[in-house]
Amino acid sequence: MPTSDIGLDKTLADLGVTQPEQVALRFAKIRVHFQEHFQTVHDESEWKSFRDRWLGRKSGVLTQITDNWLKPATPQLKRAVGASLNELRAHVESQIEARRAAIESGAEESALARERVDLSLPGFIRPTGSHHLIRQVFQEIEDIFFSIGFSVVEGPEIETPYYNFEALNIPEFHPVRDDMDTFYLELPTGAKTPLLLRTHTSPMQIRTMEKQKPPVRVIVPGKVYRRDNPDATHSFAFHQIEGLAVDSDITFCDFTGTIEYFVKEFFGPSVKTRFRPSYFPFTEPSVEFDVSCPFCGGTGTAAGGGTCSKCKGAAWIELFGAGMVDPAVYGFVNYDAKRVSGFAFGIGIDRLAMLKYGIDDIQVFFQNDVRFLRQFP
Ligand code: FA5
């Protein structure tokens, strides 16, 4: 209803109001008008225009009553207009405030309703990944060695020739370096020492012994690099786990017992083991460690007859190199070779995993094909 309909644009005299009772009637009409308008206010923007229309300083209804009715009122009517105006103001203000609170809490409730979780709805299935098979094999091996008192240390993949070769009793021009050609880093001219990608985890033997006195019992999992051409059993980046135990009284029997324990835990108790003489400049004596072929049960014959394709009929599979630590190595780390003894081994993880899980091409470990990875959840 426009304000002109309730006479707000006129003075009381213009409206013919001369008695206090008539004033009361006029104000009663305004209350009705207020209530009608009040019903239509439901949200914040409606509330704001409602508030401005009634309480606005310049042209709100209450301002108009003050300006057009109260100020020009005759002394006889002034008191009645003033009293009614005060009552109306109190009513309008309290109603407007109450509606503001109602709108606010209503908005909160509906926001809460929007956020409420319906527990009966089906959940989201988020696919979880799994560890790469190589990581799983590392874990298996680490657990076995943890159980007999070894701990894990890790070291840098970028090494100096000293740690990768010299301190392991492999001087420059030693023929063993041919088998371990690697990648060298481009360094600024004038750099004091070349840097290379380590060819094995054995440098950590030196770094560990430099840092701690015997007893030492560590394994070193990690990535290593060689300039080998990729084929089914070779990669230029692969994984090894080094083992080193040094103490005052470690014998060759401790060495063979530890290795056999590990292999039977890893492949199962029925697997047979054997040592063959070998050569590494940092172990003396050195051995290659073989297991009876787990695929043909150490017979050399495949289940359906014919030669076993895994061991090629040999009945044995070469697993890794190892040996008693060469006394010359102790000289590089200030251990007294007369007082300490120990053993070391270096296991190629990729080939071990291939053996255990029947994988015939090392390259699948690096291709990230999920059809392969999902077979090892
Ligand atoms: C070594 O690397 C010695 N550091 C091991 C060692 C440690 C001997 C401590 C004695 C004492 P070798 O070069 O044989 O040894 O390599 C160890 C294993 O790494 C191999 O048995 C094989 O499983 C794996 N390996 C070697 N070259 C590759 C390659 N290009 N790709 C994948 N695996 C490889």
Coordinates of C-alpha atoms and ligand atoms in Angstrom, one line a residue:
M1 CA 0.0 0.0 0.0
P2 CA 1.5 3.4 -0.9
T3 CA 2.0 5.8 2.0
S4 CA -0.4 8.3 0.4
D5 CA -3.2 5.7 1.1
I6 CA -2.7 6.0 4.8
G7 CA -2.3 9.8 4.6
L8 CA 1.3 10.1 5.4
D9 CA 1.9 12.8 2.8
K10 CA -0.7 15.0 4.5
T11 CA -0.8 16.7 7.9
L12 CA -3.4 15.6 10.4
A13 CA -5.2 18.9 9.9
D14 CA -5.5 18.1 6.1
L15 CA -6.8 14.7 7.0
G16 CA -9.5 16.3 9.2
V17 CA -8.1 14.7 12.4
T18 CA -8.9 16.9 15.4
Q19 CA -9.5 14.5 18.3
P20 CA -7.0 12.1 20.0
E21 CA -9.4 9.2 19.3
Q22 CA -9.0 9.9 15.6
V23 CA -5.2 9.9 16.1
A24 CA -5.5 6.4 17.6
L25 CA -7.5 5.2 14.6
R26 CA -4.9 6.5 12.2
F27 CA -2.1 4.7 14.0
A28 CA -4.2 1.4 14.2
K29 CA -4.5 1.6 10.4
I30 CA -0.7 2.0 10.1
R31 CA -0.2 -1.1 12.3
V32 CA -2.4 -3.1 9.9
H33 CA -0.5 -1.8 7.0
F34 CA 2.8 -2.8 8.8
Q35 CA 1.6 -6.3 9.5
E36 CA 0.5 -6.9 5.9
H37 CA 3.9 -5.8 4.7
F38 CA 5.7 -7.8 7.4
Q39 CA 4.1 -11.1 6.0
T40 CA 5.9 -10.6 2.7
V41 CA 9.4 -10.4 4.1
H42 CA 11.2 -13.8 3.7
D43 CA 14.8 -13.2 2.9
E44 CA 17.7 -10.8 3.5
S45 CA 17.1 -8.5 0.6
E46 CA 13.3 -8.2 1.3
W47 CA 14.2 -7.5 4.9
K48 CA 16.6 -4.7 4.0
S49 CA 14.0 -2.9 1.8
F50 CA 11.4 -3.4 4.5
R51 CA 13.6 -1.9 7.1
D52 CA 14.5 1.0 4.9
R53 CA 10.8 1.6 4.1
W54 CA 9.9 1.8 7.8
L55 CA 13.0 3.1 9.5
G56 CA 14.8 4.9 6.7
R57 CA 16.0 8.3 8.0
K58 CA 15.0 10.3 4.9
S59 CA 11.6 8.9 3.8
G60 CA 10.8 6.0 6.1
V61 CA 7.3 5.7 7.4
L62 CA 8.3 6.8 10.9
T63 CA 10.2 9.8 9.6
Q64 CA 7.1 10.8 7.5
I65 CA 4.9 10.5 10.6
T66 CA 7.3 12.7 12.5
D67 CA 7.6 15.3 9.8
N68 CA 4.0 15.4 8.5
W69 CA 1.9 14.5 11.6
L70 CA 3.9 15.2 14.7
K71 CA 5.8 18.4 13.9
P72 CA 2.8 20.3 12.5
A73 CA 0.3 18.8 15.1
T74 CA -1.8 21.2 17.2
P75 CA -0.7 21.4 20.9
Q76 CA -4.0 19.5 21.6
L77 CA -3.0 16.5 19.5
K78 CA 0.8 16.6 19.9
R79 CA 0.9 14.5 23.1
A80 CA -1.4 11.8 21.6
V81 CA 0.6 11.7 18.3
G82 CA 3.9 11.5 20.2
A83 CA 2.8 8.7 22.5
S84 CA 1.3 6.6 19.6
L85 CA 4.4 7.3 17.5
N86 CA 6.7 6.0 20.3
E87 CA 4.6 2.8 20.6
L88 CA 4.6 2.3 16.9
R89 CA 8.4 2.8 16.8
A90 CA 9.0 0.2 19.5
H91 CA 6.7 -2.3 17.8
V92 CA 8.3 -1.7 14.3
E93 CA 11.8 -1.9 15.6
S94 CA 11.3 -5.1 17.7
Q95 CA 9.5 -6.8 14.8
I96 CA 12.1 -5.9 12.3
E97 CA 14.9 -7.2 14.6
A98 CA 13.0 -10.4 15.3
R99 CA 12.6 -11.0 11.5
R100 CA 16.3 -10.4 11.0
A101 CA 17.2 -13.0 13.5
A102 CA 14.7 -15.5 12.0
I103 CA 16.0 -15.0 8.5
E104 CA 19.6 -15.5 9.7
S105 CA 18.9 -18.6 11.6
G106 CA 16.8 -19.9 8.7
A107 CA 19.7 -19.4 6.4
E108 CA 22.0 -21.2 8.7
E109 CA 19.6 -24.1 9.0
S110 CA 19.2 -24.5 5.3
A111 CA 23.0 -24.3 4.9
L112 CA 23.3 -27.0 7.5
A113 CA 20.7 -29.0 5.7
R114 CA 22.7 -28.7 2.5
E115 CA 25.8 -29.9 4.3
R116 CA 24.2 -32.7 6.2
V117 CA 25.7 -36.1 5.3
D118 CA 23.4 -38.7 4.2
L119 CA 25.0 -41.9 5.6
S120 CA 22.7 -44.1 3.7
L121 CA 24.1 -43.0 0.3
P122 CA 26.7 -45.3 -1.3
G123 CA 30.3 -44.2 -0.6
F124 CA 32.9 -43.1 -3.0
I125 CA 35.5 -45.9 -3.8
R126 CA 38.8 -44.2 -4.2
P127 CA 41.3 -46.5 -5.9
T128 CA 44.3 -47.0 -3.7
G129 CA 47.7 -47.8 -5.2
S130 CA 50.1 -50.4 -4.0
H131 CA 53.8 -50.7 -3.7
H132 CA 55.8 -51.6 -6.8
L133 CA 56.9 -55.2 -6.8
I134 CA 60.6 -54.1 -6.4
R135 CA 59.6 -52.1 -3.2
Q136 CA 57.7 -55.2 -1.9
V137 CA 60.7 -57.4 -2.4
F138 CA 63.0 -54.9 -0.7
Q139 CA 60.5 -55.0 2.2
E140 CA 60.5 -58.8 2.3
I141 CA 64.3 -58.9 2.4
E142 CA 64.5 -56.1 5.0
D143 CA 62.1 -57.9 7.3
I144 CA 64.2 -61.1 7.1
F145 CA 67.4 -59.2 8.0
F146 CA 65.7 -57.1 10.7
S147 CA 64.7 -60.4 12.4
I148 CA 68.4 -61.3 12.8
G149 CA 69.7 -58.0 14.1
F150 CA 70.5 -56.0 10.9
S151 CA 69.5 -52.4 10.4
V152 CA 69.0 -50.4 7.2
V153 CA 71.3 -47.6 6.0
E154 CA 71.0 -45.6 2.8
G155 CA 73.5 -43.7 0.8
P156 CA 74.0 -41.4 -2.2
E157 CA 73.4 -42.6 -5.8
I158 CA 76.0 -40.0 -6.9
E159 CA 79.4 -41.2 -5.8
T160 CA 83.1 -40.4 -6.1
P161 CA 85.4 -42.9 -7.7
Y162 CA 87.1 -43.3 -4.3
Y163 CA 84.0 -44.8 -2.6
N164 CA 82.8 -46.6 -5.7
F165 CA 86.2 -48.2 -6.6
E166 CA 89.4 -47.3 -4.8
A167 CA 88.3 -47.8 -1.2
L168 CA 86.9 -51.1 -2.3
N169 CA 90.3 -52.2 -3.4
I170 CA 89.6 -51.5 -7.0
P171 CA 92.5 -49.2 -8.1
E172 CA 92.4 -47.3 -11.4
F173 CA 92.9 -49.5 -14.5
H174 CA 91.8 -52.6 -12.5
P175 CA 90.1 -54.9 -15.0
V176 CA 87.0 -55.2 -12.8
R177 CA 86.2 -51.6 -13.7
D178 CA 85.3 -52.8 -17.2
D179 CA 82.3 -54.7 -15.9
M180 CA 81.2 -51.6 -14.0
D181 CA 81.4 -48.9 -16.5
T182 CA 79.0 -46.2 -15.6
F183 CA 77.7 -42.6 -16.2
Y184 CA 79.8 -39.7 -15.2
L185 CA 78.4 -36.3 -14.3
E186 CA 79.4 -33.2 -16.3
L187 CA 81.1 -31.0 -13.8
P188 CA 82.4 -27.4 -14.1
T189 CA 86.0 -27.2 -15.3
G190 CA 88.4 -27.3 -12.4
A191 CA 86.2 -29.6 -10.3
K192 CA 88.5 -31.5 -8.0
T193 CA 87.1 -35.0 -8.3
P194 CA 84.9 -36.7 -11.0
L195 CA 81.4 -37.8 -9.9
L196 CA 79.6 -40.9 -11.1
L197 CA 76.4 -42.8 -10.7
R198 CA 77.3 -45.7 -8.3
T199 CA 77.6 -49.0 -10.0
H200 CA 76.7 -51.0 -6.8
T201 CA 75.7 -50.5 -3.2
S202 CA 79.1 -51.6 -2.0
P203 CA 80.4 -47.9 -1.5
M204 CA 78.1 -47.9 1.6
Q205 CA 80.3 -50.6 3.1
I206 CA 83.1 -47.9 3.3
R207 CA 80.8 -45.0 4.3
T208 CA 79.3 -47.1 7.1
M209 CA 82.6 -48.3 8.5
E210 CA 84.0 -44.8 8.3
K211 CA 81.2 -43.7 10.5
Q212 CA 81.0 -46.4 13.1
K213 CA 83.2 -48.9 14.9
P214 CA 82.5 -52.6 15.0
P215 CA 80.1 -54.3 15.5
V216 CA 78.5 -53.5 12.2
R217 CA 75.4 -55.2 10.9
V218 CA 73.7 -53.3 8.1
I219 CA 71.8 -53.8 4.9
V220 CA 71.7 -51.1 2.2
P221 CA 68.8 -51.1 -0.3
G222 CA 69.2 -48.8 -3.3
K223 CA 69.3 -48.0 -6.9
V224 CA 72.5 -48.5 -9.0
Y225 CA 73.6 -47.8 -12.5
R226 CA 75.8 -49.3 -15.2
R227 CA 76.4 -48.8 -18.9
D228 CA 74.8 -52.1 -19.7
N229 CA 72.7 -52.5 -22.8
P230 CA 69.1 -53.3 -21.9
D231 CA 67.9 -56.9 -22.5
A232 CA 65.7 -59.4 -20.6
T233 CA 68.1 -59.6 -17.7
H234 CA 70.0 -56.3 -17.9
S235 CA 69.0 -52.7 -17.3
F236 CA 71.1 -49.6 -17.0
A237 CA 69.4 -48.7 -13.7
F238 CA 68.6 -51.6 -11.4
H239 CA 68.4 -52.3 -7.6
Q240 CA 70.7 -54.0 -5.2
I241 CA 70.7 -54.7 -1.5
E242 CA 74.1 -54.7 0.2
G243 CA 74.8 -56.6 3.4
L244 CA 77.7 -56.1 5.7
A245 CA 78.5 -57.7 9.1
V246 CA 81.8 -56.9 10.8
D247 CA 82.8 -57.9 14.4
S248 CA 85.6 -59.3 16.4
D249 CA 84.8 -63.0 15.8
I250 CA 82.8 -63.4 12.6
T251 CA 83.6 -66.7 10.8
F252 CA 83.0 -68.1 7.4
C253 CA 80.3 -70.3 9.1
D254 CA 78.5 -67.2 10.3
F255 CA 78.6 -66.0 6.7
T256 CA 77.2 -69.2 5.1
G257 CA 74.6 -69.7 7.9
T258 CA 73.3 -66.1 7.5
I259 CA 73.0 -66.4 3.7
E260 CA 71.3 -69.8 3.9
Y261 CA 68.9 -68.6 6.5
F262 CA 68.0 -65.6 4.3
V263 CA 67.5 -67.7 1.2
K264 CA 65.3 -70.3 2.9
E265 CA 63.2 -67.6 4.4
F266 CA 62.8 -65.9 1.1
F267 CA 62.3 -68.9 -1.3
G268 CA 61.0 -71.5 1.2
P269 CA 62.7 -74.3 3.2
S270 CA 62.8 -76.8 0.3
V271 CA 65.3 -74.8 -1.7
K272 CA 68.9 -76.1 -1.8
T273 CA 71.9 -73.8 -1.8
R274 CA 75.5 -73.9 -2.9
F275 CA 78.6 -71.7 -2.9
R276 CA 81.0 -71.5 -5.8
P277 CA 84.4 -69.8 -5.8
S278 CA 84.4 -66.4 -7.4
Y279 CA 86.3 -63.2 -7.3
F280 CA 85.6 -59.7 -6.1
P281 CA 88.5 -57.3 -5.2
F282 CA 86.8 -56.4 -1.9
T283 CA 86.1 -59.9 -0.5
E284 CA 88.5 -62.8 0.1
P285 CA 87.5 -65.5 -0.3
S286 CA 84.7 -64.6 -2.6
V287 CA 81.8 -66.7 -3.7
E288 CA 78.8 -66.8 -6.0
F289 CA 75.8 -68.1 -4.3
D290 CA 73.4 -70.4 -6.2
V291 CA 69.9 -71.9 -5.3
S292 CA 68.4 -75.0 -6.7
C293 CA 66.0 -73.8 -9.4
P294 CA 62.7 -73.1 -7.7
F295 CA 60.8 -73.6 -11.0
C296 CA 61.8 -77.2 -11.7
G297 CA 62.5 -78.2 -8.1
G298 CA 66.2 -78.4 -8.9
T299 CA 65.8 -81.2 -11.5
G300 CA 66.6 -79.2 -14.7
T301 CA 63.4 -80.7 -16.3
A302 CA 60.2 -78.7 -16.8
A303 CA 57.0 -80.0 -15.3
G304 CA 55.6 -81.1 -18.7
G305 CA 59.0 -82.7 -19.7
G306 CA 61.8 -81.0 -21.6
T307 CA 64.4 -78.6 -20.4
C308 CA 63.5 -76.1 -17.7
S309 CA 63.5 -72.7 -19.4
K310 CA 64.4 -70.8 -16.2
C311 CA 67.6 -72.6 -15.3
K312 CA 68.2 -73.9 -18.9
G313 CA 68.6 -77.4 -17.5
A314 CA 71.4 -76.5 -15.1
A315 CA 69.2 -77.2 -12.0
W316 CA 70.9 -74.3 -10.3
I317 CA 70.4 -70.5 -10.6
E318 CA 73.0 -68.0 -9.7
L319 CA 71.7 -65.6 -7.1
F320 CA 74.4 -63.1 -6.0
G321 CA 78.0 -62.5 -5.1
A322 CA 79.4 -62.4 -1.6
G323 CA 82.4 -63.1 0.5
M324 CA 84.5 -62.4 3.6
V325 CA 85.6 -58.7 3.7
D326 CA 89.1 -58.5 2.2
P327 CA 91.5 -57.2 5.0
A328 CA 92.8 -54.6 2.5
V329 CA 89.4 -52.9 2.7
Y330 CA 89.8 -52.4 6.5
G331 CA 92.9 -50.4 5.8
F332 CA 90.7 -47.7 4.1
V333 CA 88.5 -47.3 7.1
N334 CA 91.1 -47.5 9.9
Y335 CA 89.8 -50.9 11.2
D336 CA 92.5 -53.2 12.6
A337 CA 92.4 -56.1 10.2
K338 CA 94.0 -58.3 12.8
R339 CA 91.1 -57.8 15.3
V340 CA 88.1 -57.7 13.1
S341 CA 86.5 -60.0 10.5
G342 CA 83.2 -59.9 8.6
F343 CA 81.3 -60.7 5.5
A344 CA 79.5 -58.8 2.8
F345 CA 77.0 -59.6 0.0
G346 CA 75.4 -57.7 -2.8
I347 CA 72.0 -59.0 -4.1
G348 CA 70.5 -57.9 -7.4
I349 CA 66.9 -57.3 -6.4
D350 CA 65.4 -57.2 -9.9
R351 CA 66.7 -60.6 -10.8
L352 CA 65.7 -62.0 -7.4
A353 CA 62.1 -60.7 -7.9
M354 CA 62.1 -62.2 -11.4
L355 CA 63.1 -65.5 -10.0
K356 CA 60.6 -65.6 -7.2
Y357 CA 57.6 -64.3 -9.2
G358 CA 58.3 -66.0 -12.5
I359 CA 58.9 -62.8 -14.5
D360 CA 60.9 -63.3 -17.7
D361 CA 61.8 -59.7 -18.7
I362 CA 63.4 -57.2 -16.4
Q363 CA 62.2 -54.3 -18.5
V364 CA 58.6 -54.7 -17.2
F365 CA 59.7 -53.3 -13.9
F366 CA 60.4 -49.9 -15.5
Q367 CA 57.5 -49.7 -18.0
N368 CA 54.9 -48.7 -15.4
D369 CA 52.2 -50.8 -17.2
V370 CA 49.4 -51.0 -14.8
R371 CA 48.3 -54.4 -16.2
F372 CA 51.6 -55.7 -14.9
L373 CA 51.7 -53.7 -11.6
R374 CA 48.1 -54.8 -10.7
Q375 CA 49.2 -58.4 -10.6
F376 CA 51.1 -57.6 -7.4
P377 CA 48.7 -55.7 -5.2
Ligands
FA5_1 C1 78.4 -56.5 -7.3 O1 77.8 -55.5 -7.7 C2 79.1 -56.5 -6.0 N1 79.1 -55.2 -5.5 C3 78.4 -57.5 -5.1 C4 79.1 -57.9 -3.9 C5 78.9 -57.2 -2.7 C6 80.1 -58.9 -3.9 C7 79.5 -57.5 -1.5 C8 80.7 -59.2 -2.7 C9 80.5 -58.5 -1.5 P1 77.8 -57.9 -9.4 O2 78.5 -57.0 -10.4 O3 77.9 -59.4 -9.7 O4 78.4 -57.6 -8.0 O5 76.3 -57.5 -9.3 C10 75.5 -58.0 -8.3 C11 74.1 -58.4 -8.8 O6 73.5 -57.3 -9.5 C12 74.1 -59.5 -9.9 O7 74.2 -60.8 -9.3 C13 72.9 -59.2 -10.6 O8 71.8 -59.8 -9.9 C14 72.7 -57.7 -10.5 N2 73.1 -57.0 -11.8 C15 74.3 -56.7 -12.3 N3 74.2 -56.0 -13.4 C16 72.9 -55.9 -13.7 C17 72.1 -55.2 -14.7 N4 72.7 -54.6 -15.7 N5 70.8 -55.3 -14.7 C18 70.2 -55.9 -13.6 N6 70.8 -56.6 -12.6 C19 72.2 -56.5 -12.6

